[in-house]
Amino acid sequence: SVAPGNPEIHRIFLDEILSLVTLRGSILEDAVPSTSKAGSLRGIPLREILEFVLNTHCLRLALATPKVTEQLLKLDEQGLCRRHKVGILYCKAGQSSEEEMYNNEAAGPALDEFLTLLGEKVSLKSFTKYAAQLDTKTDSTGTHSLYTTYQDYEIMFHVSTMLPYTPNNRQQLLRKRHIGNDIVTIIFQEPGALPFTPQNIRSHFQHVFIIVRAHQPCSDNVSYSVAVTRSKDVPPFGPPVPPAGVTFRRSDLFRAFLLAKAINAENAAHKSHKFRAMATRTRQEYLRDLAENYVTNTPLDTAGKFNLISLASKKKEKSKARPLAELESAGAVSWRVSALDFGRGGAEIPCVLGISKEFVVLVDLAAKEVVFNCFTGDVIGWSAEGAALRIYHGRGDLVSVRAAAEEIREIVQRLKATTPGCATVDMTLRRNGLGQLGFHVHPDGSVAEVEEYGFAWQAGLRRGSRLLEVCKVAAVALSHEQMIDLLRTSVTVTVAIVPPHEDGTPRRWVGAGGGCGIGGIGVSQVASGLLVASWCHLCHLGVLVSLVASESLECHRSHSGAIGATWVPLMTLVTSGCHWCHLGVFRAIGGI
């Protein structure tokens, strides 16, 4: 059923044969011309939705068989992986070569201690969970293995000392057959082990090595240092490895760091050229098999048929789609626009502007990069004039775009539906006999009070209004003193304001801070940094937290108690909640 005021949404997925990217979209029932009533229990027929978004003349019905369902599931889940296999090689003191590690018959106390932290030793016979190609019937691949779960993931470890050992066989093929086909391998080094280099590994399938070195094992002071080496075409992945010389204590936090690192390593490896090519070929085979072997010759009935029994019955007409129904969609509605780059003298950049219920985003078409984003709650106003649109956000920063006048009107309607902002108002203010304008303004540009029935009041200025521009200068670029000086000394005072809310309160920045690459609108760089963003619910200013730089970062007004985002030298990050301000607080894992 559909709740009143909440129209049904249909999600659309399009798979391209030559691409791993699935195109995803959504459409409201109200936007589809249909013979059925939108919002009814039966809903709109799927055929009519397809007719609205596709040329259906070339489509044929598929066979209604379990094989088709199975193939479609495989295709849809190709990019999803909740099961991972990770190799573990044991490197004793004085060892470094692949052959030496494969020929360590049994685990030493340091490795046993590490494995106990990492997972659970399980019997393989009759094991019913993810076995990672290990034999669960005849023990041909060993009697036990190491298994664990992490969040929603299953991980089976191929531990070299748990796989069958073959005496007088330096190749140890029964071990290499499994570990050599693992994308991610953990190299566990005892104290005194020689430096590891991936050049000693002959497998072409192992793409990432996580080197874990034990310090003072089997003691109360045991700790571990971590290093990572990856193939050149594997992109970087988190959580970041700490600086040299920093070690992890033996703890659940270290376990979480290591498991997250291993899972992310495999996900990153799948983005390399080799694995993308393999995945593309697999996808092509699935789609080709479906198109060639599981399709009937029956086309979709796009024209409809008359009822042969009741020839006098009238063909049911399709209802008209509700105009601009798509503007109520929760997902992003997009337009082609030109964004003005004030950092390059107002040069126009071809972009796509997307506005969802939560975000406003600008994507550079050529670079395929996000050049601006903010929450819809950050938008305080906009100014539309012909083919030009200015969107004000945050403390009064603006993004300026150009598009066809009709599309500008659609964008404004979307902004009205998704943001707390409103249209700006331009005013020319006169002075009284004493040369006064008749109002006072706060440092943030909001109007503190207005002289009743004075010239400013008569022009429409009210308490709670917010100055966005003063004499064509952005208010956010002015200090309070500069703003007052400009208002006092200008012969003709023009202002652009955004009116207050209906209750008279100013329109303020109520969401999280975004970032902009156009015109330098307040995004700061942190050296050697991978950045995550949070925000302060006390002053609503964006907070950038560096995962690498050894410094503490707070909001711009130093509300550190409301953020708690202090850098810790050795960490991955998770979010928790602050009971004071209900802000998501970043907490360090594995910090010393």
Coordinates of C-alpha atoms in Angstrom, one line a residue:
S1 CA 0.0 0.0 0.0
V2 CA 1.0 3.6 -0.4
A3 CA 0.7 6.1 2.4
P4 CA -1.2 9.3 1.6
G5 CA 1.2 12.0 0.3
N6 CA 3.9 9.4 -0.4
P7 CA 3.7 8.4 -4.1
E8 CA 5.1 5.1 -5.2
I9 CA 8.7 5.1 -6.5
H10 CA 10.0 2.6 -9.0
R11 CA 13.7 2.0 -9.2
I12 CA 15.3 1.3 -12.6
F13 CA 18.6 -0.5 -13.2
L14 CA 20.3 -0.6 -16.6
D15 CA 23.2 -2.9 -17.3
E16 CA 25.7 -2.1 -20.1
I17 CA 27.4 -5.0 -21.8
L18 CA 30.8 -3.3 -22.1
S19 CA 30.7 -1.6 -18.6
L20 CA 30.8 -2.8 -15.0
V21 CA 28.7 0.3 -14.0
T22 CA 25.0 -0.3 -13.4
L23 CA 23.0 2.8 -14.2
R24 CA 20.5 3.4 -11.5
G25 CA 17.5 5.7 -11.4
S26 CA 14.0 6.1 -10.0
I27 CA 10.7 7.4 -11.2
L28 CA 7.6 8.4 -9.4
E29 CA 4.3 6.9 -10.5
D30 CA 2.7 10.3 -10.8
A31 CA 5.2 11.1 -13.6
V32 CA 4.1 8.1 -15.7
P33 CA 1.0 8.4 -18.1
S34 CA -1.0 5.3 -17.2
T35 CA -4.3 3.5 -17.6
S36 CA -4.2 2.8 -13.9
K37 CA -4.6 5.2 -11.1
A38 CA -1.3 6.2 -9.5
G39 CA -1.1 5.3 -5.8
S40 CA -3.6 2.4 -6.1
L41 CA -3.0 -0.9 -4.4
R42 CA -2.3 -2.6 -7.8
G43 CA 0.0 0.1 -8.9
I44 CA 1.0 1.0 -12.5
P45 CA 1.7 -1.9 -14.8
L46 CA 5.5 -2.4 -15.2
R47 CA 5.0 -2.5 -19.0
E48 CA 3.8 1.1 -18.9
I49 CA 6.8 2.2 -16.9
L50 CA 9.1 0.6 -19.4
E51 CA 7.3 2.3 -22.2
F52 CA 7.8 5.6 -20.5
V53 CA 11.6 5.3 -20.2
L54 CA 12.6 3.0 -23.0
N55 CA 12.0 2.2 -26.7
T56 CA 10.3 -1.2 -26.1
H57 CA 9.8 -2.3 -29.7
C58 CA 13.1 -4.2 -29.6
L59 CA 12.3 -6.0 -26.3
R60 CA 11.3 -9.6 -26.1
L61 CA 9.8 -11.5 -23.1
A62 CA 12.2 -13.8 -21.3
L63 CA 11.5 -17.4 -20.4
A64 CA 9.9 -17.8 -17.0
T65 CA 12.4 -20.4 -15.7
P66 CA 14.5 -20.7 -12.5
K67 CA 17.6 -20.4 -14.7
V68 CA 16.7 -16.9 -15.8
T69 CA 16.2 -15.8 -12.2
E70 CA 19.5 -17.4 -11.2
Q71 CA 21.4 -15.6 -14.0
L72 CA 19.8 -12.3 -13.2
L73 CA 20.8 -12.7 -9.5
K74 CA 24.4 -13.5 -10.5
L75 CA 24.5 -10.4 -12.7
D76 CA 23.0 -8.1 -10.1
E77 CA 25.3 -9.5 -7.3
Q78 CA 28.5 -9.5 -9.4
G79 CA 29.9 -6.4 -7.7
L80 CA 28.8 -7.5 -4.2
C81 CA 31.1 -9.8 -2.1
R82 CA 30.5 -10.7 1.5
R83 CA 32.8 -13.6 1.6
H84 CA 36.6 -13.3 1.5
K85 CA 39.6 -15.6 1.6
V86 CA 42.9 -14.4 2.9
G87 CA 46.2 -16.2 2.8
I88 CA 48.6 -16.3 5.8
L89 CA 52.3 -17.2 5.4
Y90 CA 54.5 -17.9 8.4
C91 CA 58.0 -16.3 8.3
K92 CA 60.4 -17.4 11.0
A93 CA 63.5 -15.6 12.3
G94 CA 66.1 -15.4 9.6
Q95 CA 63.7 -16.2 6.7
S96 CA 62.4 -14.1 3.8
S97 CA 61.9 -16.3 0.8
E98 CA 58.6 -17.8 -0.4
E99 CA 60.0 -21.4 -0.3
E100 CA 61.2 -21.0 3.3
M101 CA 57.7 -19.8 4.4
Y102 CA 55.8 -22.5 2.6
N103 CA 58.1 -25.2 4.2
N104 CA 57.5 -24.2 7.8
E105 CA 55.6 -27.3 8.9
A106 CA 54.1 -26.1 12.1
A107 CA 53.2 -22.8 13.8
G108 CA 55.3 -21.3 16.5
P109 CA 53.9 -19.8 19.7
A110 CA 54.0 -16.2 18.2
L111 CA 51.9 -17.3 15.3
D112 CA 49.4 -19.2 17.5
E113 CA 49.0 -16.1 19.6
F114 CA 48.3 -14.0 16.5
L115 CA 45.8 -16.5 15.0
T116 CA 43.9 -16.7 18.3
L117 CA 43.3 -13.0 18.1
L118 CA 42.4 -13.0 14.4
G119 CA 39.8 -15.8 14.3
E120 CA 38.4 -19.1 15.5
K121 CA 40.1 -22.5 14.7
V122 CA 37.3 -24.6 13.2
S123 CA 37.1 -28.3 12.1
L124 CA 36.7 -28.5 8.4
K125 CA 34.8 -31.8 8.3
S126 CA 31.1 -31.0 7.9
F127 CA 31.8 -27.3 8.2
T128 CA 28.7 -25.6 6.8
K129 CA 29.8 -21.9 6.5
Y130 CA 32.1 -20.3 3.9
A131 CA 35.0 -22.7 3.3
A132 CA 36.9 -20.9 0.6
Q133 CA 37.4 -24.0 -1.6
L134 CA 38.7 -26.1 1.3
D135 CA 37.6 -29.7 1.5
T136 CA 34.8 -30.2 4.1
K137 CA 34.2 -33.9 3.5
T138 CA 37.5 -35.8 3.4
D139 CA 40.1 -33.5 5.1
S140 CA 42.2 -33.5 1.9
T141 CA 43.1 -29.8 2.6
G142 CA 43.8 -30.3 6.3
T143 CA 41.7 -31.0 9.3
H144 CA 41.3 -27.4 10.6
S145 CA 41.4 -23.8 9.4
L146 CA 40.9 -20.3 10.7
Y147 CA 37.5 -18.7 10.2
T148 CA 35.9 -15.4 11.4
T149 CA 33.2 -12.9 10.8
Y150 CA 33.6 -9.1 10.7
Q151 CA 30.4 -6.9 10.5
D152 CA 28.5 -8.6 7.7
Y153 CA 31.5 -10.4 6.1
E154 CA 32.7 -13.9 6.4
I155 CA 36.5 -14.5 6.2
M156 CA 38.2 -17.9 5.8
F157 CA 42.0 -17.8 6.2
H158 CA 44.3 -20.2 4.2
V159 CA 46.9 -20.6 6.9
S160 CA 50.1 -22.2 5.5
T161 CA 50.8 -24.3 8.7
M162 CA 47.2 -25.6 8.7
L163 CA 47.3 -26.8 5.0
P164 CA 48.8 -30.2 4.2
Y165 CA 52.6 -30.4 4.5
T166 CA 54.4 -32.6 2.0
P167 CA 57.8 -33.9 3.2
N168 CA 60.7 -33.8 0.7
N169 CA 58.7 -31.4 -1.6
R170 CA 60.1 -27.9 -1.5
Q171 CA 57.3 -26.6 -3.8
Q172 CA 54.6 -27.5 -1.3
L173 CA 52.0 -27.4 -4.1
L174 CA 49.1 -28.4 -1.8
R175 CA 49.7 -25.2 0.2
K176 CA 50.6 -23.0 -2.7
R177 CA 47.4 -24.0 -4.7
H178 CA 45.3 -22.1 -2.1
I179 CA 47.5 -19.3 -0.9
G180 CA 48.9 -18.6 -4.3
N181 CA 45.4 -17.9 -5.6
D182 CA 44.5 -15.5 -2.8
I183 CA 44.4 -11.9 -3.8
V184 CA 45.4 -10.8 -0.3
T185 CA 48.1 -12.4 1.8
I186 CA 49.2 -11.7 5.3
I187 CA 52.9 -12.2 5.9
F188 CA 53.4 -12.9 9.7
Q189 CA 56.9 -12.3 10.8
E190 CA 58.5 -13.5 14.0
P191 CA 61.1 -11.2 15.6
G192 CA 64.3 -11.5 13.6
A193 CA 62.7 -12.2 10.3
L194 CA 64.4 -10.7 7.3
P195 CA 62.8 -7.8 5.4
F196 CA 60.0 -9.0 3.0
T197 CA 59.9 -8.1 -0.7
P198 CA 57.1 -9.2 -3.0
Q199 CA 59.7 -9.9 -5.7
N200 CA 60.3 -13.2 -3.8
I201 CA 56.7 -14.3 -4.6
R202 CA 56.2 -16.0 -8.0
S203 CA 52.3 -16.0 -8.0
H204 CA 50.7 -13.5 -10.5
F205 CA 47.4 -13.6 -8.6
Q206 CA 48.6 -12.3 -5.2
H207 CA 48.1 -8.5 -5.5
V208 CA 48.3 -7.2 -1.9
F209 CA 50.6 -8.2 1.0
I210 CA 50.0 -7.1 4.6
I211 CA 53.1 -7.6 6.6
V212 CA 52.5 -8.1 10.3
R213 CA 55.6 -8.2 12.5
A214 CA 55.4 -9.4 16.1
H215 CA 57.3 -7.6 18.9
Q216 CA 57.9 -9.3 22.3
P217 CA 55.4 -12.1 21.5
C218 CA 53.8 -14.2 24.2
S219 CA 54.3 -11.5 26.8
D220 CA 52.2 -8.8 28.4
N221 CA 53.9 -6.2 26.2
V222 CA 53.3 -7.9 22.8
S223 CA 52.6 -5.5 20.0
Y224 CA 52.5 -5.6 16.2
S225 CA 53.8 -3.3 13.4
V226 CA 52.0 -3.3 10.1
A227 CA 53.2 -2.5 6.5
V228 CA 51.4 -3.0 3.2
T229 CA 52.7 -3.5 -0.3
R230 CA 50.4 -3.7 -3.4
S231 CA 50.6 -4.1 -7.1
K232 CA 51.1 -0.8 -9.1
D233 CA 47.6 -0.9 -10.6
V234 CA 45.8 -1.5 -7.3
P235 CA 44.5 1.9 -6.0
P236 CA 45.2 3.0 -2.4
F237 CA 42.7 1.8 0.3
G238 CA 42.1 2.4 4.0
P239 CA 42.3 2.4 6.9
P240 CA 45.6 4.1 6.6
V241 CA 48.8 2.4 7.9
P242 CA 50.4 4.3 10.8
P243 CA 53.8 5.9 10.5
A244 CA 56.9 3.8 10.9
G245 CA 57.8 3.0 14.5
V246 CA 54.2 3.0 15.7
T247 CA 52.8 -0.3 16.9
F248 CA 49.5 -1.8 17.7
R249 CA 48.7 -3.5 21.0
R250 CA 47.1 -6.9 20.9
S251 CA 43.5 -6.0 21.2
D252 CA 40.1 -6.2 19.5
L253 CA 40.8 -2.8 18.0
F254 CA 43.9 -4.1 16.2
R255 CA 41.9 -7.1 15.0
A256 CA 39.2 -4.7 13.5
F257 CA 41.9 -2.7 11.8
L258 CA 43.5 -5.7 10.2
L259 CA 40.3 -7.3 9.0
A260 CA 39.1 -4.0 7.6
K261 CA 42.4 -3.6 5.8
A262 CA 42.2 -7.1 4.3
I263 CA 38.6 -6.7 3.1
N264 CA 39.4 -3.2 1.6
A265 CA 42.5 -4.7 0.0
E266 CA 40.6 -7.2 -2.0
N267 CA 37.9 -4.7 -2.9
A268 CA 40.7 -2.3 -4.2
A269 CA 42.4 -5.1 -6.1
H270 CA 39.1 -5.8 -8.0
K271 CA 39.4 -2.2 -9.4
S272 CA 42.8 -3.0 -11.0
H273 CA 42.9 -3.5 -14.8
K274 CA 43.4 -7.3 -14.6
F275 CA 40.4 -7.9 -12.4
R276 CA 38.2 -5.4 -14.1
A277 CA 38.9 -7.1 -17.5
M278 CA 38.0 -10.5 -15.9
A279 CA 34.8 -9.1 -14.4
T280 CA 33.8 -7.4 -17.7
R281 CA 34.2 -10.7 -19.6
T282 CA 32.1 -12.5 -17.0
R283 CA 29.4 -9.8 -17.2
Q284 CA 29.3 -10.1 -21.0
E285 CA 29.0 -13.8 -20.8
Y286 CA 26.0 -13.6 -18.4
L287 CA 24.2 -11.0 -20.6
R288 CA 25.0 -12.7 -23.9
D289 CA 23.7 -16.1 -22.5
L290 CA 20.5 -14.5 -21.3
A291 CA 19.9 -12.6 -24.6
E292 CA 20.7 -15.6 -26.8
N293 CA 19.3 -18.6 -24.9
Y294 CA 16.5 -17.5 -22.6
V295 CA 14.4 -15.1 -24.7
T296 CA 11.2 -15.8 -26.5
N297 CA 10.0 -14.3 -29.8
T298 CA 7.1 -12.6 -28.1
P299 CA 7.3 -8.8 -28.2
L300 CA 5.9 -6.6 -25.5
D301 CA 2.3 -5.6 -26.2
T302 CA 2.9 -1.9 -26.5
A303 CA -0.3 -1.1 -28.5
G304 CA -2.8 -2.9 -26.3
K305 CA -5.6 -5.1 -27.5
F306 CA -9.4 -4.7 -27.7
N307 CA -11.5 -7.1 -25.7
L308 CA -12.9 -9.5 -28.4
I309 CA -15.8 -10.5 -26.3
S310 CA -17.0 -6.9 -25.6
L311 CA -16.2 -5.1 -28.9
A312 CA -18.3 -2.2 -27.9
S313 CA -16.2 -1.5 -24.9
K314 CA -14.1 1.6 -25.2
K315 CA -10.3 1.4 -25.0
K316 CA -9.2 2.8 -21.7
E317 CA -7.3 6.1 -22.1
K318 CA -4.1 6.8 -20.3
S319 CA -4.2 9.5 -17.6
K320 CA -1.9 12.4 -18.1
A321 CA 1.2 12.5 -15.9
R322 CA 1.2 15.1 -13.2
P323 CA 3.3 18.1 -14.4
L324 CA 6.8 18.3 -12.7
A325 CA 6.0 15.2 -10.5
E326 CA 9.6 14.2 -10.7
L327 CA 10.5 17.3 -8.7
E328 CA 9.2 15.5 -5.6
S329 CA 11.5 12.5 -6.0
A330 CA 13.8 11.6 -3.1
G331 CA 16.6 10.8 -5.5
A332 CA 18.6 13.5 -7.4
V333 CA 17.0 15.3 -10.3
S334 CA 19.7 16.6 -12.7
W335 CA 20.2 19.3 -15.3
R336 CA 23.0 20.2 -17.7
V337 CA 24.3 23.6 -16.6
S338 CA 27.4 25.8 -17.0
A339 CA 29.0 26.6 -13.6
L340 CA 31.0 29.8 -13.2
D341 CA 34.5 29.3 -11.9
F342 CA 35.3 32.6 -10.1
G343 CA 38.9 31.3 -9.4
R344 CA 39.5 31.6 -13.2
G345 CA 37.8 34.9 -14.0
G346 CA 34.3 33.5 -14.3
A347 CA 35.1 30.8 -16.9
E348 CA 32.2 28.5 -17.6
I349 CA 32.5 24.8 -16.8
P350 CA 30.1 22.3 -18.4
C351 CA 28.5 20.5 -15.4
V352 CA 25.6 18.4 -14.2
L353 CA 23.6 19.9 -11.3
G354 CA 21.9 17.3 -9.2
I355 CA 19.5 18.1 -6.4
S356 CA 18.1 15.3 -4.2
K357 CA 16.2 15.5 -0.9
E358 CA 19.6 15.5 0.9
F359 CA 22.3 16.9 -1.4
V360 CA 23.1 19.6 -4.0
V361 CA 25.9 18.5 -6.2
L362 CA 27.8 19.9 -9.2
V363 CA 29.8 17.4 -11.3
D364 CA 32.3 18.5 -13.9
L365 CA 31.4 16.7 -17.1
A366 CA 34.9 16.7 -18.6
A367 CA 36.8 15.7 -15.4
K368 CA 34.0 13.5 -14.1
E369 CA 34.6 14.9 -10.6
V370 CA 32.4 16.5 -8.0
V371 CA 33.4 20.2 -7.9
F372 CA 30.8 21.3 -5.3
N373 CA 28.5 19.6 -2.9
C374 CA 26.4 20.6 0.2
F375 CA 23.4 19.4 2.1
T376 CA 20.1 20.8 1.1
G377 CA 19.8 22.1 4.6
D378 CA 22.8 24.4 3.9
V379 CA 20.9 26.3 1.2
I380 CA 19.6 29.6 2.5
G381 CA 18.4 31.3 -0.7
W382 CA 18.7 31.7 -4.5
S383 CA 18.5 34.4 -7.1
A384 CA 17.1 33.6 -10.6
E385 CA 17.3 36.0 -13.5
G386 CA 16.6 34.7 -17.0
A387 CA 19.2 32.0 -17.7
A388 CA 21.3 32.7 -14.6
L389 CA 20.9 31.3 -11.1
R390 CA 22.8 32.0 -7.9
I391 CA 22.5 29.5 -5.1
Y392 CA 23.5 30.8 -1.6
H393 CA 24.6 28.4 1.0
G394 CA 26.3 28.1 4.4
R395 CA 27.4 31.5 5.6
G396 CA 26.5 33.2 2.4
D397 CA 28.8 31.6 -0.1
L398 CA 27.3 31.2 -3.5
V399 CA 27.4 28.9 -6.6
S400 CA 26.5 30.5 -9.9
V401 CA 25.2 28.5 -12.8
R402 CA 23.7 29.2 -16.2
A403 CA 21.1 27.1 -18.1
A404 CA 18.0 27.5 -20.3
A405 CA 15.4 29.8 -18.7
E406 CA 12.9 27.0 -18.6
E407 CA 15.3 24.7 -16.8
I408 CA 16.2 27.5 -14.3
R409 CA 12.5 27.7 -13.4
E410 CA 12.5 23.9 -12.8
I411 CA 15.6 24.1 -10.6
V412 CA 14.0 26.8 -8.5
Q413 CA 10.9 24.6 -8.1
R414 CA 13.2 21.8 -6.9
L415 CA 15.0 24.1 -4.5
K416 CA 11.7 25.1 -3.1
A417 CA 10.7 21.5 -2.5
T418 CA 13.9 20.3 -0.9
T419 CA 15.6 23.2 0.9
P420 CA 14.7 25.6 3.7
G421 CA 15.8 28.6 1.5
C422 CA 13.8 31.1 -0.5
A423 CA 14.2 33.6 -3.3
T424 CA 16.4 36.6 -2.5
V425 CA 15.2 40.2 -2.6
D426 CA 17.1 43.2 -4.1
M427 CA 16.7 46.5 -2.3
T428 CA 18.0 50.1 -2.8
L429 CA 18.0 51.7 0.6
R430 CA 17.6 55.5 1.3
R431 CA 19.1 57.5 4.2
N432 CA 17.1 59.7 6.6
G433 CA 17.9 63.3 7.3
L434 CA 20.7 62.2 9.6
G435 CA 22.3 60.0 7.0
Q436 CA 21.2 56.9 8.7
L437 CA 19.8 53.7 7.0
G438 CA 17.6 52.8 10.0
F439 CA 18.8 49.3 10.9
H440 CA 21.5 47.4 12.7
V441 CA 23.3 44.2 11.5
H442 CA 25.0 41.3 13.3
P443 CA 28.5 40.1 12.2
D444 CA 27.0 37.2 10.4
G445 CA 24.9 39.5 8.2
S446 CA 21.6 39.0 9.9
V447 CA 19.5 42.1 10.7
A448 CA 19.4 42.8 14.4
E449 CA 16.7 45.5 14.4
V450 CA 14.9 47.8 12.0
E451 CA 13.6 51.3 12.8
E452 CA 9.8 51.0 12.4
Y453 CA 8.4 52.9 9.5
G454 CA 11.8 54.1 8.5
F455 CA 13.1 54.0 4.9
A456 CA 14.6 50.5 5.4
W457 CA 11.3 49.2 6.9
Q458 CA 9.3 50.8 4.1
A459 CA 11.6 49.0 1.6
G460 CA 10.7 45.7 3.2
L461 CA 13.7 45.0 5.4
R462 CA 12.7 43.2 8.6
R463 CA 14.4 41.9 11.7
G464 CA 15.9 38.5 10.9
S465 CA 16.6 39.3 7.3
R466 CA 20.0 38.3 6.1
L467 CA 22.4 40.4 4.0
L468 CA 24.0 38.4 1.2
E469 CA 25.4 41.2 -0.8
V470 CA 26.2 44.8 0.1
C471 CA 26.8 47.2 -2.9
K472 CA 27.4 44.1 -5.1
V473 CA 30.0 42.7 -2.7
A474 CA 29.4 39.3 -1.1
A475 CA 28.7 39.8 2.6
V476 CA 30.6 36.6 3.5
A477 CA 33.8 38.3 2.1
L478 CA 33.5 41.3 4.4
S479 CA 34.4 41.6 8.1
H480 CA 31.8 43.2 10.3
E481 CA 33.7 46.5 10.3
Q482 CA 34.0 46.5 6.5
M483 CA 30.3 45.8 6.1
I484 CA 29.4 48.7 8.5
D485 CA 31.8 51.0 6.7
L486 CA 30.3 50.1 3.3
L487 CA 26.8 50.7 4.5
R488 CA 27.8 54.1 6.1
T489 CA 29.9 55.5 3.3
S490 CA 28.3 54.4 0.0
V491 CA 26.3 57.0 -1.8
T492 CA 23.8 54.5 -3.1
V493 CA 23.3 51.4 -0.9
T494 CA 22.0 48.3 -2.7
V495 CA 21.6 45.0 -0.8
A496 CA 20.5 41.5 -1.7
I497 CA 18.8 39.9 1.3
V498 CA 17.1 36.6 2.1
P499 CA 13.9 37.2 4.1
P500 CA 13.6 35.6 7.6
H501 CA 11.5 32.5 8.3
E502 CA 7.8 33.1 9.0
D503 CA 8.5 33.2 12.7
G504 CA 11.0 36.0 12.2
T505 CA 14.1 34.0 12.8
P506 CA 17.0 34.4 10.4
R507 CA 17.8 31.7 7.8
R508 CA 20.9 30.1 9.1
W509 CA 23.2 27.2 8.1
V510 CA 21.4 24.2 9.7
G511 CA 23.1 21.3 8.0
A512 CA 26.6 19.9 7.5
G513 CA 29.3 21.8 5.6
G514 CA 29.9 21.0 2.0
G515 CA 33.0 21.7 0.0
C516 CA 33.6 23.5 -3.3
G517 CA 36.4 23.3 -5.8
I518 CA 35.1 26.3 -7.7
G519 CA 36.4 29.7 -6.7
G520 CA 38.0 28.4 -3.5
I521 CA 34.8 28.5 -1.4
G522 CA 36.3 27.5 1.8
V523 CA 37.8 24.0 1.4
S524 CA 41.1 23.8 3.2
Q525 CA 43.9 21.3 2.4
V526 CA 45.6 19.2 5.0
A527 CA 49.1 18.0 4.0
S528 CA 49.4 14.3 3.2
G529 CA 45.8 13.9 4.2
L530 CA 43.0 11.6 3.5
L531 CA 40.1 13.6 4.8
V532 CA 36.7 12.8 6.3
A533 CA 34.2 15.5 7.0
S534 CA 32.0 16.1 10.1
W535 CA 30.4 19.2 11.4
C536 CA 29.7 21.0 14.6
H537 CA 26.1 21.2 15.7
L538 CA 26.9 24.2 17.9
C539 CA 28.0 26.6 15.1
H540 CA 27.2 24.4 12.1
L541 CA 30.7 24.8 10.6
G542 CA 32.3 22.0 8.6
V543 CA 35.1 20.0 10.3
L544 CA 37.9 18.3 8.3
V545 CA 39.5 15.4 10.1
S546 CA 42.9 14.2 8.8
L547 CA 43.6 10.5 8.9
V548 CA 47.3 11.1 8.4
A549 CA 48.5 14.6 9.5
S550 CA 49.7 14.6 13.1
E551 CA 47.5 17.5 14.3
S552 CA 44.2 18.1 16.0
L553 CA 41.5 19.8 14.1
E554 CA 38.4 21.5 15.5
C555 CA 35.6 23.5 14.2
H556 CA 36.5 27.1 13.3
R557 CA 35.1 28.3 16.6
S558 CA 37.1 25.7 18.7
H559 CA 34.0 23.8 19.9
S560 CA 36.2 20.8 20.5
G561 CA 33.9 19.4 23.1
A562 CA 31.1 19.1 20.6
I563 CA 33.2 17.3 18.0
G564 CA 35.8 15.2 19.8
A565 CA 37.8 14.8 16.5
T566 CA 41.3 14.7 17.9
W567 CA 44.0 13.0 15.7
V568 CA 45.4 9.7 17.2
P569 CA 48.7 8.5 15.6
L570 CA 47.5 4.9 15.0
M571 CA 43.9 4.4 13.9
T572 CA 41.0 3.6 11.8
L573 CA 37.9 5.6 12.4
V574 CA 34.3 4.7 13.3
T575 CA 31.4 6.9 14.2
S576 CA 29.4 7.0 17.4
G577 CA 27.0 9.5 18.8
C578 CA 27.5 12.4 21.2
H579 CA 24.8 12.5 23.9
W580 CA 25.3 16.2 24.2
C581 CA 24.8 17.5 20.7
H582 CA 23.8 14.2 19.0
L583 CA 26.6 14.6 16.5
G584 CA 28.4 11.7 14.9
V585 CA 31.7 11.6 16.7
F586 CA 34.8 10.1 15.1
R587 CA 36.5 7.7 17.5
A588 CA 40.0 6.3 17.0
I589 CA 40.6 2.5 16.8
G590 CA 44.0 1.2 17.7
G591 CA 45.3 4.4 19.0
I592 CA 48.2 4.4 21.5

